[in-house]
Coordinates of C-alpha atoms and ligand atoms in Angstrom, one line a residue:
X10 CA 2.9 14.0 -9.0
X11 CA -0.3 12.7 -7.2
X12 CA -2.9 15.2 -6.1
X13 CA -2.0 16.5 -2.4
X14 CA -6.0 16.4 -1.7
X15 CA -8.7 14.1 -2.8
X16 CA -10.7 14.3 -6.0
X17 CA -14.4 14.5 -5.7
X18 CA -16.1 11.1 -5.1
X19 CA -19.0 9.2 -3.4
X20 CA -18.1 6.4 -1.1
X21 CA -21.0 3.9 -1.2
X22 CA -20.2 2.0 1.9
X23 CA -21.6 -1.7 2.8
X24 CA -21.5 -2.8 6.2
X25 CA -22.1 0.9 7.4
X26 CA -23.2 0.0 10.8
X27 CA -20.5 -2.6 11.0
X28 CA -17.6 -3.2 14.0
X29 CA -14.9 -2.0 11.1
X30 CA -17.0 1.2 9.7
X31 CA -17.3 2.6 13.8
X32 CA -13.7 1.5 14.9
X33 CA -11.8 2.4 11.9
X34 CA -13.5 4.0 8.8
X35 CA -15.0 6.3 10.3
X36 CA -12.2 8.3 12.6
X37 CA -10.3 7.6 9.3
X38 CA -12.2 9.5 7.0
X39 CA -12.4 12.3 9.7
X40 CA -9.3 12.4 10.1
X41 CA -8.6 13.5 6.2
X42 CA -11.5 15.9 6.5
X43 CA -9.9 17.6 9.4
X44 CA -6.3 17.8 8.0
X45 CA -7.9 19.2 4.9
X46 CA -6.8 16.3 2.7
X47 CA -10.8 15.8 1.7
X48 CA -12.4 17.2 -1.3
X49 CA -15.6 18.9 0.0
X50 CA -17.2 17.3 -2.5
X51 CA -17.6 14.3 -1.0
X52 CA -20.4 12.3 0.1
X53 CA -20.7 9.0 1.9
X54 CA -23.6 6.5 1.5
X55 CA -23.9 4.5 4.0
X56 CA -26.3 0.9 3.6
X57 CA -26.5 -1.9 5.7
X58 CA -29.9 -4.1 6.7
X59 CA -31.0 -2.4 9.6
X60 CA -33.4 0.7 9.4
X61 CA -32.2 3.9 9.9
X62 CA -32.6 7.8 9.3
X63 CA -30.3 10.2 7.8
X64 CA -29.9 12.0 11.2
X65 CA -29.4 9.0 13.3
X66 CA -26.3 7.7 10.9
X67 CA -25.2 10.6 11.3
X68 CA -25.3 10.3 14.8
X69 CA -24.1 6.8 14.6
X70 CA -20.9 8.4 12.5
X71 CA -20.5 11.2 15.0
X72 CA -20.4 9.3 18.0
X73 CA -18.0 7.0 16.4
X74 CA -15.4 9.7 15.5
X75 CA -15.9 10.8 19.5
X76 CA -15.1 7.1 21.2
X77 CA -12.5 5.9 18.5
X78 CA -11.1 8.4 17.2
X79 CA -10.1 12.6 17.6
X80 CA -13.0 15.0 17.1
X81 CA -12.7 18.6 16.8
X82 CA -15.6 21.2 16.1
X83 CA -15.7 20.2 12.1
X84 CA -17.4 16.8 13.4
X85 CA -20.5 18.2 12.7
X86 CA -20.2 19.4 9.6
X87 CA -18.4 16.3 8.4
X88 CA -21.1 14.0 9.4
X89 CA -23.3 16.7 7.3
X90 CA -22.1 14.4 4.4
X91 CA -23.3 11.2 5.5
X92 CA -26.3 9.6 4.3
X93 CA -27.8 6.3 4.9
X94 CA -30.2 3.8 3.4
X95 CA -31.2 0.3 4.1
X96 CA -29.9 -2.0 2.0
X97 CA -30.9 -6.2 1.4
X98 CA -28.1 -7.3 -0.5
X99 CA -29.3 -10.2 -2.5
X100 CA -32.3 -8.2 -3.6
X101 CA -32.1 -6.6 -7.0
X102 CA -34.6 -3.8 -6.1
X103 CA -32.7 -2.3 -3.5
X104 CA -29.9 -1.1 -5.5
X105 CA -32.1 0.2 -8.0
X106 CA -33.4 2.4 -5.0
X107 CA -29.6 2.8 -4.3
X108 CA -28.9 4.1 -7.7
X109 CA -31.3 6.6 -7.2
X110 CA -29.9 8.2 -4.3
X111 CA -26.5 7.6 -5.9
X112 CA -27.5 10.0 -8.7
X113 CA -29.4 12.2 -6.4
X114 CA -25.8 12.7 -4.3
X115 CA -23.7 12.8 -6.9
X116 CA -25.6 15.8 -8.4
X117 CA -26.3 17.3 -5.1
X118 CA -22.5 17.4 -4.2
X119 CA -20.9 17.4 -8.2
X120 CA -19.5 14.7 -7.6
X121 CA -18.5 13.9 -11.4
X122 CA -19.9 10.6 -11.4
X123 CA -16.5 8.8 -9.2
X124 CA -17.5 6.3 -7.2
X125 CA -16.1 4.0 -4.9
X126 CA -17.5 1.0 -3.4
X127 CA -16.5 -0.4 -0.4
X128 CA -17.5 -3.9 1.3
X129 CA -17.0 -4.0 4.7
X130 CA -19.4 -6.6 5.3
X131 CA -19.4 -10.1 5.4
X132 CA -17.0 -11.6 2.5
X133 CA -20.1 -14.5 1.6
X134 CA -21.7 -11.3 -0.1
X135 CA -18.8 -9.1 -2.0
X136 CA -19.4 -11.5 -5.2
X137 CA -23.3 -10.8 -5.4
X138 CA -23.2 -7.3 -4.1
X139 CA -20.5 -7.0 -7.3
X140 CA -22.8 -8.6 -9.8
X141 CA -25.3 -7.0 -8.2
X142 CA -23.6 -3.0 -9.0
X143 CA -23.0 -4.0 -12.6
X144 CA -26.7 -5.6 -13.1
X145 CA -28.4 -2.7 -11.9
X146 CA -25.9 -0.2 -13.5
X147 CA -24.4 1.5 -10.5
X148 CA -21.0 0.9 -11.9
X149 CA -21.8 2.8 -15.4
X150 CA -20.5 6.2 -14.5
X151 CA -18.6 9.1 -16.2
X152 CA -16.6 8.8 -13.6
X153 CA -14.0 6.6 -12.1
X154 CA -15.3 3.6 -10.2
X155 CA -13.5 1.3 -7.6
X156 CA -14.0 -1.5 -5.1
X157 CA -12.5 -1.7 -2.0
X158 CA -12.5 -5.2 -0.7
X159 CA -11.8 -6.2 3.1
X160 CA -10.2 -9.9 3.8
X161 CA -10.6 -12.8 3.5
X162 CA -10.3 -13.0 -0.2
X163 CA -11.3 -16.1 0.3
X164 CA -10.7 -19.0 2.2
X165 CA -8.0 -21.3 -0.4
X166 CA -7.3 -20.6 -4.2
X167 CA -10.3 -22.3 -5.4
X168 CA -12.6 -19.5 -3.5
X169 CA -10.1 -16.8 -3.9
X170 CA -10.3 -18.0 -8.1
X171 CA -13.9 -18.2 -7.8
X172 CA -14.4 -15.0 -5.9
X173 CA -12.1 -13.0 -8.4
X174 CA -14.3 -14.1 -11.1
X175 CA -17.6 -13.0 -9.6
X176 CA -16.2 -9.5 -9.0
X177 CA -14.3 -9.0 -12.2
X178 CA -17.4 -9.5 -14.1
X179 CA -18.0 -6.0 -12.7
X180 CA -14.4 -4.2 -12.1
X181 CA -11.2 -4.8 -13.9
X182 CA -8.0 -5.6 -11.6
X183 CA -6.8 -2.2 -11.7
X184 CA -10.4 -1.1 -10.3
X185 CA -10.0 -3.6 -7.5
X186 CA -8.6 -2.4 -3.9
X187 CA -8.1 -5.6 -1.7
X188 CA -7.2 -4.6 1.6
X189 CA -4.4 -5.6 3.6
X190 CA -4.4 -3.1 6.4
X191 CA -0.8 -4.2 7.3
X192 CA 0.2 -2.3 4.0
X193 CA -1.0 1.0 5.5
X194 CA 1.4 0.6 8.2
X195 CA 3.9 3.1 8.6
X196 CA 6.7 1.1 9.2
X197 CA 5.8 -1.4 6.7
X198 CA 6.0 1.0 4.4
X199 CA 9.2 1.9 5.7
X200 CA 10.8 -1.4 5.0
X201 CA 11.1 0.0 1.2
X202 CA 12.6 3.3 2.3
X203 CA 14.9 1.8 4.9
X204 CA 16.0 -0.7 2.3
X205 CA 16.1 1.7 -0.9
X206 CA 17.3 4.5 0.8
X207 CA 20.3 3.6 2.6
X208 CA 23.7 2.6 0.7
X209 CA 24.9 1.0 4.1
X210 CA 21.9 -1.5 3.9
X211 CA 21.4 -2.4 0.2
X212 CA 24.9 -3.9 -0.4
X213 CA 24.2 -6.3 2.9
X214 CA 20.8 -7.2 2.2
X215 CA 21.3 -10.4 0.6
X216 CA 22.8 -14.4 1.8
X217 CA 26.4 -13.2 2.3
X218 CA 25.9 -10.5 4.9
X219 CA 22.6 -11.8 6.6
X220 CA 22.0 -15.0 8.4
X221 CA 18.6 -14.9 9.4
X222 CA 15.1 -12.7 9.5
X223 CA 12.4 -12.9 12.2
X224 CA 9.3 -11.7 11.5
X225 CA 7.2 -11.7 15.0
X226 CA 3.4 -10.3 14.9
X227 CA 2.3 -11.5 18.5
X228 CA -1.1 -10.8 19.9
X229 CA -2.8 -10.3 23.5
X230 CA -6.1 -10.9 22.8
X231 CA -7.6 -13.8 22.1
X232 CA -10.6 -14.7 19.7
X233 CA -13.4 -12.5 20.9
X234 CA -16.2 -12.7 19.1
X235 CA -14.7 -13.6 15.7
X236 CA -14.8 -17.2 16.8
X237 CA -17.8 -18.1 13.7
X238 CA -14.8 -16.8 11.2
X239 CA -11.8 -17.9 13.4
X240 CA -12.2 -21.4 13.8
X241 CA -12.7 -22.2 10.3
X242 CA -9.6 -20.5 9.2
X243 CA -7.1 -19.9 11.9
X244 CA -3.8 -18.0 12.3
X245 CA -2.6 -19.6 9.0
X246 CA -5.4 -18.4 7.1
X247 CA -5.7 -15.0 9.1
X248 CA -2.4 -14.0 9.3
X249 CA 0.1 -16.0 7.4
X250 CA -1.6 -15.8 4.0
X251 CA -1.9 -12.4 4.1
X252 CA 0.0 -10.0 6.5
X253 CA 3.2 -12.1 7.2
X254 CA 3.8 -13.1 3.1
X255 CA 3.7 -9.2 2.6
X256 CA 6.2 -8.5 5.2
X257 CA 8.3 -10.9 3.7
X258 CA 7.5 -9.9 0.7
X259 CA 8.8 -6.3 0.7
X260 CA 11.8 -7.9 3.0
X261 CA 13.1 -10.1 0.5
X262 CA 12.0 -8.3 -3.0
X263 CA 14.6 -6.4 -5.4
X264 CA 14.6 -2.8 -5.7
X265 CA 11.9 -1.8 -8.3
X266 CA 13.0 0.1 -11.3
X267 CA 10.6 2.9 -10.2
X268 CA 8.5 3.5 -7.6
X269 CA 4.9 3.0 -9.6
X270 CA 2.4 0.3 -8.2
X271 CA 3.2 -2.4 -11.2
X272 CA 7.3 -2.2 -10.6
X273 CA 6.5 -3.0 -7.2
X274 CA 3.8 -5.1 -7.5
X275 CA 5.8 -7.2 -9.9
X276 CA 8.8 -7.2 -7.3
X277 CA 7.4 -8.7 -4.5
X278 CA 5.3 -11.0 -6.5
X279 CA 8.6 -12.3 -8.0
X280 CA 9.6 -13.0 -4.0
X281 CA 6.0 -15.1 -3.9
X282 CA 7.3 -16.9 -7.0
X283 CA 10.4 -17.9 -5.3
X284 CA 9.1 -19.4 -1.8
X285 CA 10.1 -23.2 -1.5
X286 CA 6.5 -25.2 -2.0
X287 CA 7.4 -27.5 0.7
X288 CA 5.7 -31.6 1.1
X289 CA 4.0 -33.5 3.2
X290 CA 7.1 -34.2 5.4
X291 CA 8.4 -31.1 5.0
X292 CA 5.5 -29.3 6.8
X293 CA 6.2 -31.0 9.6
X294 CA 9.8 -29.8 9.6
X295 CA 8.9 -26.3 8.7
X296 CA 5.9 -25.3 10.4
X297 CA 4.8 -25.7 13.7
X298 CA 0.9 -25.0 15.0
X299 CA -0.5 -24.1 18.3
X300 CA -3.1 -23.7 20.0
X301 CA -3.9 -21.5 23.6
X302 CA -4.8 -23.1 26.8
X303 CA -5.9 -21.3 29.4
X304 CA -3.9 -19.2 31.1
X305 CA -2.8 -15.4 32.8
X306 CA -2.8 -12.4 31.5
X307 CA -2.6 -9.4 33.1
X308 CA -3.1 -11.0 35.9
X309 CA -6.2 -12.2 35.0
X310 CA -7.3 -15.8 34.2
X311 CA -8.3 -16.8 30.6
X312 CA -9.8 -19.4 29.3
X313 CA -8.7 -21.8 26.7
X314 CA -9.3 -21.4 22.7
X315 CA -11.6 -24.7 22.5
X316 CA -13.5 -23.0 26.0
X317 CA -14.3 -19.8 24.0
X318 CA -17.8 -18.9 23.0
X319 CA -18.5 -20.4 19.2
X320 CA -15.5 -22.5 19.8
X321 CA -15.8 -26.3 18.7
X322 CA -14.7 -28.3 21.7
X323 CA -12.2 -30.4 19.6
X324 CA -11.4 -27.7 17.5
X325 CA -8.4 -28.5 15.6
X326 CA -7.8 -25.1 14.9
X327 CA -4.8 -23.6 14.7
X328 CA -4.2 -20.0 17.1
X329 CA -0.8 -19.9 16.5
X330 CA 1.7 -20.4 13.8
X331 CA 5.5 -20.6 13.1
X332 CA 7.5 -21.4 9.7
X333 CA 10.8 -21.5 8.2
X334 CA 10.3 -19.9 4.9
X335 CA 13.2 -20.2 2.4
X336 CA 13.0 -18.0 -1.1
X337 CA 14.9 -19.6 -3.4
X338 CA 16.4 -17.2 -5.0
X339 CA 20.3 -15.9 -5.9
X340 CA 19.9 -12.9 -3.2
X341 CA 18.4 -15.0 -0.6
X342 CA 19.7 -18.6 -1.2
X343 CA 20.7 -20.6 2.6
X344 CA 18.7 -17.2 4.5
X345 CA 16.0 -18.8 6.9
X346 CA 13.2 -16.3 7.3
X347 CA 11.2 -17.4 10.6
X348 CA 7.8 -16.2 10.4
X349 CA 5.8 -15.9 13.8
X350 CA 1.9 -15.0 14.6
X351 CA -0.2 -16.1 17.3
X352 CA -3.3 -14.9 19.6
X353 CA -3.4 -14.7 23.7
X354 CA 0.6 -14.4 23.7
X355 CA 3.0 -12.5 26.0
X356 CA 3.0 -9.2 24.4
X357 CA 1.1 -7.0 21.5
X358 CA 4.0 -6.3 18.8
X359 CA 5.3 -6.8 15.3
X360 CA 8.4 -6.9 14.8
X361 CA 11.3 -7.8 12.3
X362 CA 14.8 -9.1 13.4
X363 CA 17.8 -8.8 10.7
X364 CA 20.5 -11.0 11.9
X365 CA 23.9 -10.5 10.2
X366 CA 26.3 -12.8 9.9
X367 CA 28.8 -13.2 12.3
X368 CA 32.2 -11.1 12.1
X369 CA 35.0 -13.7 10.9
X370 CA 36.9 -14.1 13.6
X371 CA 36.8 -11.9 17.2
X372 CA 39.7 -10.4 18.1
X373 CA 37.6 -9.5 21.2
X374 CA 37.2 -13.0 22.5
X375 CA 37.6 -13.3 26.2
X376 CA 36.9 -14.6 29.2
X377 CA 34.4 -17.3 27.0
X378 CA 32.7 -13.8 25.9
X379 CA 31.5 -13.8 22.5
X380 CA 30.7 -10.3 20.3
X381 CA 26.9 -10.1 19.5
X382 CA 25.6 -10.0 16.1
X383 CA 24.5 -6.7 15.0
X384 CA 21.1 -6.7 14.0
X385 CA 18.6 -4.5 13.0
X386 CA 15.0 -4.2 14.3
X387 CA 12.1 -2.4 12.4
X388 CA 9.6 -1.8 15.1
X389 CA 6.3 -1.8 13.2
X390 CA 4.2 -1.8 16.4
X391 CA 2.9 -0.6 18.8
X392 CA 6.0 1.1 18.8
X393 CA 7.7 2.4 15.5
X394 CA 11.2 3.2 14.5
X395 CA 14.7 1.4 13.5
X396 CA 17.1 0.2 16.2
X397 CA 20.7 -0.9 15.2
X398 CA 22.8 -3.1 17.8
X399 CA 26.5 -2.4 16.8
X400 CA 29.3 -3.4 19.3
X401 CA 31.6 -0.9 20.8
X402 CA 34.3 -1.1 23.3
X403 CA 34.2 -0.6 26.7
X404 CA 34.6 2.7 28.6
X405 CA 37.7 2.6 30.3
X406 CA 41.3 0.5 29.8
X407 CA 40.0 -2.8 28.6
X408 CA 39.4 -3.2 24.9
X409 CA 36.5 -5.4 25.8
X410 CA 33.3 -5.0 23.8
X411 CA 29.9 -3.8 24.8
X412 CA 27.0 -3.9 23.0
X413 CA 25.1 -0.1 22.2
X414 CA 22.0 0.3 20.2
X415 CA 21.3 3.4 17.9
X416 CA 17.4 4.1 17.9
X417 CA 15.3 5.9 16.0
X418 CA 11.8 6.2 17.1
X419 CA 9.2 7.7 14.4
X420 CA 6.7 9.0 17.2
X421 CA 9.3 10.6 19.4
X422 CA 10.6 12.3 16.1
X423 CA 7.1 13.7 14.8
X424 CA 6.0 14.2 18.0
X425 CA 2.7 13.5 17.2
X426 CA 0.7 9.8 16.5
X427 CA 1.0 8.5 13.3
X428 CA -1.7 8.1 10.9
X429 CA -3.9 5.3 11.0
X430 CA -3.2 2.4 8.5
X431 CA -6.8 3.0 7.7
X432 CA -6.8 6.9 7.2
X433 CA -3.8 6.2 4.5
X434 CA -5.6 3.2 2.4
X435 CA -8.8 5.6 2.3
X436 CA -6.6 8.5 1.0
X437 CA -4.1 6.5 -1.4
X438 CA -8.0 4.8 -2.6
X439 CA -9.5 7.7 -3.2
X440 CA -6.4 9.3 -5.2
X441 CA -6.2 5.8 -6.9
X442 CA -2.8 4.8 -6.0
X443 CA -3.1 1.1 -5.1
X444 CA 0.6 0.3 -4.7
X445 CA 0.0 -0.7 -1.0
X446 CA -3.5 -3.1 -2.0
X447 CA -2.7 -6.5 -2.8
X448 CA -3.3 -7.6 -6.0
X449 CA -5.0 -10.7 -7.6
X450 CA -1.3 -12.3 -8.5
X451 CA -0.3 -11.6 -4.7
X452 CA -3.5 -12.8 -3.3
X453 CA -3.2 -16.5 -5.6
X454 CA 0.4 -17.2 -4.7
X455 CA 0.0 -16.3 -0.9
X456 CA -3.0 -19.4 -0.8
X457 CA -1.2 -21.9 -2.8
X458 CA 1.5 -21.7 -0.8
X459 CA -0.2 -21.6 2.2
X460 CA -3.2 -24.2 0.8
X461 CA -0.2 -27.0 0.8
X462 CA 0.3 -26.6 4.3
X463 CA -3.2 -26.5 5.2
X464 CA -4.3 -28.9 3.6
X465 CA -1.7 -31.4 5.9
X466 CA -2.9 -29.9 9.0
X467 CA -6.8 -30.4 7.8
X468 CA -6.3 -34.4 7.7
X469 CA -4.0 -34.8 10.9
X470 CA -5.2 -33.9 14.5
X471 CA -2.7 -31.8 16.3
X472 CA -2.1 -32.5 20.3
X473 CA -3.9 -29.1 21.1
X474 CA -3.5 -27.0 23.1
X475 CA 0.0 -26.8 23.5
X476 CA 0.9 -23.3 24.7
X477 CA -0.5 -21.2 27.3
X478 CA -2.2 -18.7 27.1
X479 CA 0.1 -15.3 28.3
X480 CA 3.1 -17.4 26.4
X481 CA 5.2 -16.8 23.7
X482 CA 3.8 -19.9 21.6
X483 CA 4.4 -23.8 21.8
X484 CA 8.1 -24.8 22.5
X485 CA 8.4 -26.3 19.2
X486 CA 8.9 -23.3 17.6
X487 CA 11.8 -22.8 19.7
X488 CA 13.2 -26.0 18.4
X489 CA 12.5 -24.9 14.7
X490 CA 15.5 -22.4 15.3
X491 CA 17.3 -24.2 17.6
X492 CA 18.3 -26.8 15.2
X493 CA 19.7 -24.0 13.0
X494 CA 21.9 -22.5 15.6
X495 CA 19.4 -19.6 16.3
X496 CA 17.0 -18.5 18.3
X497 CA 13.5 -16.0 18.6
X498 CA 14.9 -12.7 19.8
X499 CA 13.5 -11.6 22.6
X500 CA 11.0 -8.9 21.5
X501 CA 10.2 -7.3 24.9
X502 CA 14.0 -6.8 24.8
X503 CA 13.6 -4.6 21.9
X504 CA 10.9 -2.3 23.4
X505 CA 12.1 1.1 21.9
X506 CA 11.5 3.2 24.6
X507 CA 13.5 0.8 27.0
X508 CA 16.8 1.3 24.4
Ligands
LIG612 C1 -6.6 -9.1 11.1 C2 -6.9 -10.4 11.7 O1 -6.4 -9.1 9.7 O2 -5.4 -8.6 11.8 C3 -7.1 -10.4 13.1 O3 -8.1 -10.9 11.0 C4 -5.9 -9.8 13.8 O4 -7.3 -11.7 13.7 C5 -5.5 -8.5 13.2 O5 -6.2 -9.6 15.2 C6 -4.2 -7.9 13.7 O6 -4.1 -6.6 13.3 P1 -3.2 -5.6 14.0 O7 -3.1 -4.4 13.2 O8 -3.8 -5.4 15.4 O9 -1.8 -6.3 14.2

């Protein structure tokens, strides 16, 4: 059984003044405080370049928790464990000043010498600042020490490899947390329960019973200021690699022999194993790319991707993405999983669609109609729950059919908002439970399956833009179903509270 509260630890956090640290890590780590899932033996370090005092990080922390997140009257005693020091990354000096505060804290709050590191900073850095630790002996401790690592892990396999090598020199796999935040989903973590827990799904879940699975993760918003990152790596690189091959991942993997991190870890890796490398030609058949225009949204005019601040004019970037991913495996042989993600689209929401196969024959056939497939939807946001569409017959003398769905909506249930993806990876980190952190066999087969597809896209120019902004994506994707005999479910039609 894992502990129900955290052990004693330091976080020694990079990027502490950071977009991520304010939005996210900070209402996170509150959050466990308040709920009394934190040790009070804790202490956070925070270091970044910029000068700063003690009492105006704490301010920083505190004013973060208040704009992003839920306070309560134990803000200020939380933020009481915050500490800051400024930090120059490349220089070796500065973390032997940060090992002497590390040793100060860890006395100060007994912290028994665990220690984790976390890079939220720019990724050019997590291989020095690694070296870096080990060099100047911040990573010899009594204690346990781990390294949490934000995306990219790199940018293709050669960087991922090259990275990997720079930080193992200081932490050994099972020390490494790489982040996927998608992991700390609730309802991506319910795709395992839903699956495993269920007799009426588990004997279905496979090529005889299933025709098809639609994976949507759509998008509102368009670049912002990421465009220095974005348009060097696109949705491919941002969102395929990495979120969408987990999804599918835990879709399409066999049930583990137990639930421990390895079992797992070793299922859904099998599923990377078993993804069809596709060709040059085949690229084209099984992938489409877009890009935004301009375009409304929310009644407001936007402008294109290649108009956007940092935004090559000719950018060949990709902003959208759509594939036909096949596993070749004896579970999922013939089963089309259509993958989706794009920015400035119609609606914010991920989404999965299980199609099952059609019933043999309808006895219900009339009048041209035809019965509808019943089909599951996992509502991972912003909404979250299950929704089953069965068929039922009409009220009344007819033995027509009508189509019902059976919801289940996870906030409506609790009653009460989720946790934050973020909130669980801190807590599952600092009990050392990685299961839901990707790890370095993941993270290699994502990019070299994805690295053959860029690496077509990088040597042709695509006829950009060719969706809209405020759109559901370029036509073609449309056609990559249609010449199946499918189509994108409608995902606004799924809104859970409209059911
Ligand atoms: C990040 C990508 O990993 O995920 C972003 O870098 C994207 O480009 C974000 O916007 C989407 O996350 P979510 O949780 O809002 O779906």
């Amino acid at each position: 059984m894992k502990e129900t509260k955290n052990p004693a630890a330091l976080i020694l956090l990079f990027g502490a003044t950071g977009d991520l640290a304010k939005r996210k890590l900070y209402p996170s780590l509150f959050n466990l405080y308040r709920k009394g899932l934190l040790s009070n033996k804790f202490a956070v370090l925070g270091v970044a370049r910029r000068e700063k005092t003690n009492e105006e990080f704490q301010n920083w922390v505190k004013e973060s928790v208040q704009t992003f997140g839920e306070s309560n009257d134990q803000l200020s005693d939380f933020v009481k464990h915050f500490y800051y020091q400024s930090h120059d990354v490349t220089n070796s000096e500065s973390y032997r000043q940060l090992k002497t505060t590390v040793d100060n804290l860890d006395q100060l709050y007994t912290l028994e010498g665990n220690r984790i590191f976390y890079l939220a900073m720019s990724p050019e850095f997590f291989g020095t600042v690694a070296e870096h630790l080990k060099e100047e002996r911040l990573t010899q401790t009594n204690g346990f020490k781990r390294l949490v690592i934000e995306k990219p892990f790199g940018h293709d396999l050669a960087s991922a490899k090259e990275l990997n090598n720079q930080i193992r020199t200081a932490f050994s796999e099972n020390e490494i947390y790489r982040i996927d935040h998608y992991l700390g989903k609730e309802m991506v973590q319910n795709i395992e329960v839903i699956r495993f827990a269920n007799a009426i799904f588990e004997p279905l879940w496979n090529n005889r019973h299933i025709s098809n699975i639609q994976v949507t993760s759509s998008e509102v918003l368009g670049v912002e200021e990421r465009a220095r990152y974005y348009d060097k790596n696109g949705a491919l690189r941002d969102m395929m690699q990495n979120h969408m091959l987990q999804m599918v991942s835990l879709l399409a993997m066999e049930p583990p022999i137990k639930l421990t991190t390895e079992e797992i870890r070793s299922e859904k890796v099998k599923v990377l194993r078993a993804l069809r490398p596709f060709n040059k030609e085949e690229v084209h058949k099984y992938f489409v790319r877009g890009q935004y225009g301009n375009g409304v949204i929310d009644g407001k005019q936007v402008p294109a991707y290649r108009e956007e601040s940092m935004v090559q004019p000719e950018s060949n970037t990709e902003t959208y993405v759509a594939a036909k991913l096949m596993i070749d495996n004896f579970r999922w042989a013939g089963v089309p999983f259509y993958v989706r993600t794009g920015k400035r689209m119609q609606t914010k929401s991920t989404k999965i669609v299980v199609q099952f196969k059609d019933m043999p024959m309808n006895l219900y056939y009339k009048n041209g109609s035809s019965l509808n497939p019943n089909l599951l939807v996992i509502h991972i946001q912003p909404e979250e729950g299950i929704t089953l569409h069965l068929n039922v017959k009409k009220t009344g003398q007819s033995v027509e059919t009508t189509p019902v769905k059976l919801n289940f909506s996870n906030k409506s249930v609790d009653g009460m908002n989720t946790p934050e993806a973020y909130e669980k990876l801190l807590f599952d980190c600092l009990r050392g439970d990685a299961t839901n952190f990707t790890h370095w066999d993941e993270v290699a087969l994502s990019w070299s399956f994805v690295d053959k597809i860029s690496e077509v896209w990088s040597t042709e120019k695509a006829v950009f833009p060719n969706y809209e902004a405020g759109s559901m994506g370029p036509i073609e994707a449309d056609h990559l179903l249609a010449q199946d005999g499918f189509f994108w479910w409608p995902i606004a039609d799924f809104d859970i509270d409209n059911c």
